[in-house]
PDB file of C-alpha atoms in Angstrom:
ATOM      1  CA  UNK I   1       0.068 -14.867   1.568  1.00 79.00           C
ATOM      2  CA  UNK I   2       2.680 -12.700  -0.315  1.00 92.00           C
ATOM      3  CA  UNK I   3       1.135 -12.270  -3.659  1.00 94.00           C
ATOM      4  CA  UNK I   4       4.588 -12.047  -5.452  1.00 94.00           C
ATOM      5  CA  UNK I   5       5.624 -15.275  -4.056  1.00 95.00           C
ATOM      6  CA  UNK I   6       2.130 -16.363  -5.298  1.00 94.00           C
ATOM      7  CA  UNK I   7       2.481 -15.329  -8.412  1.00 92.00           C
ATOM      8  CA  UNK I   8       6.176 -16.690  -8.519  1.00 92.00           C
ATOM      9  CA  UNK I   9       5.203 -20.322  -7.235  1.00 91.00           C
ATOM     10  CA  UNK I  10       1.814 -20.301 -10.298  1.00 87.00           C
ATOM     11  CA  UNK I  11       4.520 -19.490 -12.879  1.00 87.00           C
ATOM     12  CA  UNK I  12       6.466 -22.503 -11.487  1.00 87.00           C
ATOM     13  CA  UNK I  13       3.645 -24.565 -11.420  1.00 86.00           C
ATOM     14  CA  UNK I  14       1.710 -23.966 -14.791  1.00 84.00           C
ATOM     15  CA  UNK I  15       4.937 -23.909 -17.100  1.00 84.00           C
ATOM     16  CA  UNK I  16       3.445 -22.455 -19.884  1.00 70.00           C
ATOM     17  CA  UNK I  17       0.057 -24.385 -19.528  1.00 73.00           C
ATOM     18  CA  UNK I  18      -1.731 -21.851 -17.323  1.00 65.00           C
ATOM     19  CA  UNK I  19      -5.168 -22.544 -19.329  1.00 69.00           C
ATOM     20  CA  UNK I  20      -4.436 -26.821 -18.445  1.00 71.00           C
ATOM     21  CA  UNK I  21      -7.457 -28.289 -16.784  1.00 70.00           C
ATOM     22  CA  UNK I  22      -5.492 -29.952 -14.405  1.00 73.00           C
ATOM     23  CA  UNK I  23      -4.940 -26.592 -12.849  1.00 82.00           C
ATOM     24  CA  UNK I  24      -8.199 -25.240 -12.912  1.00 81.00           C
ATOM     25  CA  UNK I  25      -8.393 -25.539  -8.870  1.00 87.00           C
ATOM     26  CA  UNK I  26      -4.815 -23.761  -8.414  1.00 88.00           C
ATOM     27  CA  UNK I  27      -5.801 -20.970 -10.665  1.00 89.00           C
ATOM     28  CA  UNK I  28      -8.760 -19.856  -9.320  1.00 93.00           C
ATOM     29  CA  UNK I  29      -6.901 -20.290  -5.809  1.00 94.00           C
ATOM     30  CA  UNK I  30      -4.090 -17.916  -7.498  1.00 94.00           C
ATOM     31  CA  UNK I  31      -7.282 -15.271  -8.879  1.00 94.00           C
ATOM     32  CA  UNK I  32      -8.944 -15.297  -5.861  1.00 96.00           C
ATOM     33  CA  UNK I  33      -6.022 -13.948  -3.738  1.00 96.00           C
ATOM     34  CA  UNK I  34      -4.788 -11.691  -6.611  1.00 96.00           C
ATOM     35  CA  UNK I  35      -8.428  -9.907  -6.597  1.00 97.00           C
ATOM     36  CA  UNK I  36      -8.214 -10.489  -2.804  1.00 97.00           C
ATOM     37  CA  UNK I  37      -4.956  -8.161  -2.153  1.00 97.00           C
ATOM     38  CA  UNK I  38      -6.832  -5.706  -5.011  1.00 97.00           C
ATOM     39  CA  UNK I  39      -9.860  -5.726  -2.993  1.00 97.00           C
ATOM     40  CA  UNK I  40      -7.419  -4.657  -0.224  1.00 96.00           C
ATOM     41  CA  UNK I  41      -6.068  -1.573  -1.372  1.00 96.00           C
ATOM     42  CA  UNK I  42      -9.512  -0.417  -2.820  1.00 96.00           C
ATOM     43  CA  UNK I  43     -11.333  -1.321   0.813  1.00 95.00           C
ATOM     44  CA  UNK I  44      -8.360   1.299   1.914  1.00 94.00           C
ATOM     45  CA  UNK I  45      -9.502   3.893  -0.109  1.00 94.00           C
ATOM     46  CA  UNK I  46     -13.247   3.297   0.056  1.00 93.00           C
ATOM     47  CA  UNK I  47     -13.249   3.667   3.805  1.00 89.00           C
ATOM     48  CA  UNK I  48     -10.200   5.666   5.396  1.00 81.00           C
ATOM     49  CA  UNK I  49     -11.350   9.132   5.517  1.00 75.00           C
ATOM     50  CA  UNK I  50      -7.848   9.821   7.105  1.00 73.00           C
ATOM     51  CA  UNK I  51      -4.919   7.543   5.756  1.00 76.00           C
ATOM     52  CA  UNK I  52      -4.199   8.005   2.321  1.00 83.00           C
ATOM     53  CA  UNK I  53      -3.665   4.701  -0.231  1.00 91.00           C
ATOM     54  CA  UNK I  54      -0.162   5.445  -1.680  1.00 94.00           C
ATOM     55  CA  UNK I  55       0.846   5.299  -5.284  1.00 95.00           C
ATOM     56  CA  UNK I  56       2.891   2.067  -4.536  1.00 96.00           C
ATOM     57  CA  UNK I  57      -0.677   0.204  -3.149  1.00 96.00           C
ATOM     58  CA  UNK I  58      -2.283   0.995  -6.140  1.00 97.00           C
ATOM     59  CA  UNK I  59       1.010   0.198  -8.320  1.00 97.00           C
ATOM     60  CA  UNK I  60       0.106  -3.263  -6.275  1.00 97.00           C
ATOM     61  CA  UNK I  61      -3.251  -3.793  -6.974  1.00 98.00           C
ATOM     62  CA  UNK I  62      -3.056  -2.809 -10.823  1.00 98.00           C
ATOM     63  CA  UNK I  63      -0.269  -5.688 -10.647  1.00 97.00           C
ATOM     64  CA  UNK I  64      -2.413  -7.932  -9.173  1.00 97.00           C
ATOM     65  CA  UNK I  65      -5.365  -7.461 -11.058  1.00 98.00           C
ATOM     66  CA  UNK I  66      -3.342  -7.650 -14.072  1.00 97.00           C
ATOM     67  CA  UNK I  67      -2.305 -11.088 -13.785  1.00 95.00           C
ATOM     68  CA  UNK I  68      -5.799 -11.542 -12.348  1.00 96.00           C
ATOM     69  CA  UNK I  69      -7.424 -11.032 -15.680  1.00 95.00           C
ATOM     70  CA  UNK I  70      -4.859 -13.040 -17.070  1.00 91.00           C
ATOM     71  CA  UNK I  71      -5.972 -15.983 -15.549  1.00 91.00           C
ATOM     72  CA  UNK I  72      -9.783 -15.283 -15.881  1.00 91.00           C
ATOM     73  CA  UNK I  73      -9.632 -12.827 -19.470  1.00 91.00           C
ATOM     74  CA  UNK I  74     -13.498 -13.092 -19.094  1.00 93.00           C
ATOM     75  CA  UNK I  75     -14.020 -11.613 -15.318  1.00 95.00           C
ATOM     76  CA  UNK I  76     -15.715  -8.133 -15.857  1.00 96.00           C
ATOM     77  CA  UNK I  77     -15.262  -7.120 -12.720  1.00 96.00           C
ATOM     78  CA  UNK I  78     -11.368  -7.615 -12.710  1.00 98.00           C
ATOM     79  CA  UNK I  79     -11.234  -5.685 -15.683  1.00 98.00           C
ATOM     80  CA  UNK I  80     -13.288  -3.348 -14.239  1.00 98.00           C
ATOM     81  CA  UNK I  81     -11.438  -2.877 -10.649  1.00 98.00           C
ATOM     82  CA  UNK I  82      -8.155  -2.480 -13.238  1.00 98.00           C
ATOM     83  CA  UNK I  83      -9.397   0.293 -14.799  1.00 98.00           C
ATOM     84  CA  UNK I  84      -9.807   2.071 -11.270  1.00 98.00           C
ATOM     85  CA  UNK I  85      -6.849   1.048 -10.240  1.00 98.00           C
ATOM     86  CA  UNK I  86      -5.227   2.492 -13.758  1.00 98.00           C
ATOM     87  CA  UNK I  87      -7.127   5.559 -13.142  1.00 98.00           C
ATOM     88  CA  UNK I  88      -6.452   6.221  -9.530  1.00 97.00           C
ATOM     89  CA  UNK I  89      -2.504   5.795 -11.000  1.00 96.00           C
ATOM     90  CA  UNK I  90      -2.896   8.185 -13.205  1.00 95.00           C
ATOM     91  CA  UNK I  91      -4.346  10.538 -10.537  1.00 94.00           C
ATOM     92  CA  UNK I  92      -1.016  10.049  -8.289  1.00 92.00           C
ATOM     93  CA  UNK I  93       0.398  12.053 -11.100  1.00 89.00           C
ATOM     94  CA  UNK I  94       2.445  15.039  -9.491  1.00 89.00           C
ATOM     95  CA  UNK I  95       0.587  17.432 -12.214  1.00 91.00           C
ATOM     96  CA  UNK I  96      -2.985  16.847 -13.838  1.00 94.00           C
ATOM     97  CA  UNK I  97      -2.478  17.856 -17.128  1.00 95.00           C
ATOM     98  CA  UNK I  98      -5.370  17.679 -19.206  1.00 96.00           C
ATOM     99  CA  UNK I  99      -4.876  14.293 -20.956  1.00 95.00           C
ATOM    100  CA  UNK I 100      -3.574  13.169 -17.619  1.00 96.00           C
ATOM    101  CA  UNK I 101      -7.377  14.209 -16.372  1.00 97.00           C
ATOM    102  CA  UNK I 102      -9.148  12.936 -19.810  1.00 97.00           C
ATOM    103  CA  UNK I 103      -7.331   9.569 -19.609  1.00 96.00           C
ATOM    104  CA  UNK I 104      -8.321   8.777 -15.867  1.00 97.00           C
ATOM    105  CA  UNK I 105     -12.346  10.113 -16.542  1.00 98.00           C
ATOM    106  CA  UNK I 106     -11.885   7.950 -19.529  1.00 98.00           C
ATOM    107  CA  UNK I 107     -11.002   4.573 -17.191  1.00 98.00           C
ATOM    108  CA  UNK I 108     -12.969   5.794 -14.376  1.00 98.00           C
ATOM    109  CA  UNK I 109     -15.900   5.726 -16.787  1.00 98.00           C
ATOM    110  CA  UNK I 110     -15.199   2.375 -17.796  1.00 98.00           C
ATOM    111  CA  UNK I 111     -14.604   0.821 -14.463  1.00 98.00           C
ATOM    112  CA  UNK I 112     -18.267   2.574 -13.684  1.00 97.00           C
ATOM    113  CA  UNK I 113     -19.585   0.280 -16.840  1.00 97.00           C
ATOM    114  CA  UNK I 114     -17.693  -2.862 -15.624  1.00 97.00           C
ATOM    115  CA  UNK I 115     -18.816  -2.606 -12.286  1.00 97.00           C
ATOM    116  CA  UNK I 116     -22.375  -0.488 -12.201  1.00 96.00           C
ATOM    117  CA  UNK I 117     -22.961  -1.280  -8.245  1.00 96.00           C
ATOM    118  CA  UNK I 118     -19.266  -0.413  -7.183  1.00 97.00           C
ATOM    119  CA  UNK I 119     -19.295   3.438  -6.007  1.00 97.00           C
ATOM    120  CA  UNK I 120     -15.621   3.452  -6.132  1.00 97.00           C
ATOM    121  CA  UNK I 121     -15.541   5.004  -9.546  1.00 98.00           C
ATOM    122  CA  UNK I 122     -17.794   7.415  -8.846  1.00 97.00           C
ATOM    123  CA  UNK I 123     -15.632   8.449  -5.751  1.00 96.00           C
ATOM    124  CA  UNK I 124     -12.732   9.218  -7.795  1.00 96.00           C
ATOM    125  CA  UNK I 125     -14.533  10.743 -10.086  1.00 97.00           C
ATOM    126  CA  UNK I 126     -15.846  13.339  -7.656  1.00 97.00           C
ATOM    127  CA  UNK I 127     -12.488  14.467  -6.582  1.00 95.00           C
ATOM    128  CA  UNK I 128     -10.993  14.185 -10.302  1.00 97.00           C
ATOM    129  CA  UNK I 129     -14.054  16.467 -11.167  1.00 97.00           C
ATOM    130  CA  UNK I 130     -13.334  18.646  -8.415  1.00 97.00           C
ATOM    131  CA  UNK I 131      -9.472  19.470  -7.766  1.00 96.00           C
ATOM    132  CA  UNK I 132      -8.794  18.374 -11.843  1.00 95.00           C
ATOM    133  CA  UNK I 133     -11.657  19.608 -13.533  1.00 96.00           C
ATOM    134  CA  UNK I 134     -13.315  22.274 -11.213  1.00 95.00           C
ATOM    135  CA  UNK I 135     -17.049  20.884 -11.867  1.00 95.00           C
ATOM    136  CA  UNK I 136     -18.672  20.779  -8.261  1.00 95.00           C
ATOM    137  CA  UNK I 137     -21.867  19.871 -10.097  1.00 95.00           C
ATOM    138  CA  UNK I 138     -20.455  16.562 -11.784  1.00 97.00           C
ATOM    139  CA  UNK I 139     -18.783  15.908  -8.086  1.00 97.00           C
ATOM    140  CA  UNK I 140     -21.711  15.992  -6.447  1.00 96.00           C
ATOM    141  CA  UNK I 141     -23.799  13.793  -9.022  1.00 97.00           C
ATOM    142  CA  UNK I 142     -21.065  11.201  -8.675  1.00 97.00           C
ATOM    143  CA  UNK I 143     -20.984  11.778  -4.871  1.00 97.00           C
ATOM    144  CA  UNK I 144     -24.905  11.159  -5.425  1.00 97.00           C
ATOM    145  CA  UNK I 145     -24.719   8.097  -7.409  1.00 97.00           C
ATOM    146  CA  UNK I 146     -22.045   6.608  -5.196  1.00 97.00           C
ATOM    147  CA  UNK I 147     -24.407   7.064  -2.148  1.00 97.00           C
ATOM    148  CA  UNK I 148     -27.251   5.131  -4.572  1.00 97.00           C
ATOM    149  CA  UNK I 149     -24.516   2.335  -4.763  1.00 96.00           C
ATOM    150  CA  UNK I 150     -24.769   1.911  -0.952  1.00 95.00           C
ATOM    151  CA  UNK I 151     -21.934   4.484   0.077  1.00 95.00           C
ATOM    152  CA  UNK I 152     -21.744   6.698   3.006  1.00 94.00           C
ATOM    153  CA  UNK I 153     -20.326   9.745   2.287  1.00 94.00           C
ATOM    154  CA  UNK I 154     -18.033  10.435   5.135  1.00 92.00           C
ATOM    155  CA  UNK I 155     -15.993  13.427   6.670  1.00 91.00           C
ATOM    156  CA  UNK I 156     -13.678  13.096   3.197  1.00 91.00           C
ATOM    157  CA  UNK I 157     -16.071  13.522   0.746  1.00 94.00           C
ATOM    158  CA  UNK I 158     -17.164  16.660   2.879  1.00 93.00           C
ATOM    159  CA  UNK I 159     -14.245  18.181   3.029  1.00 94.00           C
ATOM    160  CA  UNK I 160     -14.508  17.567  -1.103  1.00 95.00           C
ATOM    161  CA  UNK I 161     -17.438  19.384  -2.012  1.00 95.00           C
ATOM    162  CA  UNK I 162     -16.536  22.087   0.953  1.00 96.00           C
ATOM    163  CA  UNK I 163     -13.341  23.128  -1.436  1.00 95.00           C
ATOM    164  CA  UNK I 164     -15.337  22.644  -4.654  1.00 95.00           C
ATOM    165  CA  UNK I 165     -17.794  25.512  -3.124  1.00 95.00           C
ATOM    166  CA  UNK I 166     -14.676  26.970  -1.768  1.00 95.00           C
ATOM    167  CA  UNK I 167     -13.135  27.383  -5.358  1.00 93.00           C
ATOM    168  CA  UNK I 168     -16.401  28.299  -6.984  1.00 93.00           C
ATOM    169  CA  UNK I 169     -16.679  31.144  -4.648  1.00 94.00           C
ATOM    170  CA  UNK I 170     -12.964  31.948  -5.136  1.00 92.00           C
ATOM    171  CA  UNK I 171     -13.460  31.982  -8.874  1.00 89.00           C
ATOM    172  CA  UNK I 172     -17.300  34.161  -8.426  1.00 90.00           C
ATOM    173  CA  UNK I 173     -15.230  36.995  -6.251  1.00 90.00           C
ATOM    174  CA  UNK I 174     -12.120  37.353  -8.465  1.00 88.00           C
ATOM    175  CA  UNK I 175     -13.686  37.167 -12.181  1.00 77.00           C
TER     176      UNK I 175
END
């Protein structure tokens, strides 16, 4: 179930002829649990209002996913759960520097195009747009469109727009 020793035992197996029609059933056994122990890590975020997904669980999945789309180059979606994966990297940042901020809007953005009923981009975009970029009005259309995609916003994204209105009021009393 490991999806190192997966990975490890495919390598082993294709030799160099991962594309070979005799292994058509092993790869898509090998995709399937690389996009399952993805799907993990993003089910984590998606719905623990209270137990963070570290850096090294999406350092994971963006491993996974990887060698997901190299087995399926084709699979939208894989590509598209990558690019969240990249971007909720580049949000584990210790500082948000601007290009830090335009690179993961940039893959958020395209994960939202890859996948357009996921709300999982938009939920990272709300709190990019919030704590990076300090637009509550872009957060909440993204919290908006994620709730269209069949989310429930929960006690998290709460707390979210509460400091976005927090900060807008902190920046209204001291300019």
């Amino acid at each position: 179930t490991d999806p190192e020793q997966i990975w490890q035992k495919w390598t082993e197996l294709s030799q160099g002829r991962p594309s070979s029609f005799l292994l058509y059933g092993p790869r898509r056994a090998v995709k399937q649990r690389m996009v399952a122990a993805a799907d993990n890590v993003i089910a984590a975020y998606r719905n623990s209002d209270l137990q963070p997904v570290s850096k090294t669980d999406w350092e994971r999945a963006r491993t996974c996913l990887a060698r997901a789309l190299i087995l399926d180059s084709g699979d939208d979606s894989i590509r598209g759960k990558l690019r969240l994966s990249e971007a909720q990297l580049a949000l584990a940042a210790p500082r948000w520097t601007l290009a830090v901020m335009n690179a993961a809007a940039e893959k958020f953005n395209e994960a939202e195009q890859l996948m357009p009923k996921s709300p999982d981009p938009e939920l990272g975009l709300a709190r990019l747009y919030v704590y990076g970029f300090k637009d509550l009005d872009k957060a909440d259309a993204a919290l908006q469109q994620a709730e269209r995609r069949g989310y429930r916003l929960g006690s998290r994204e709460k707390n979210l727009l509460a400091d976005g209105y927090r900060q807008r009021a902190d920046r209204l009393y001291y300019d």
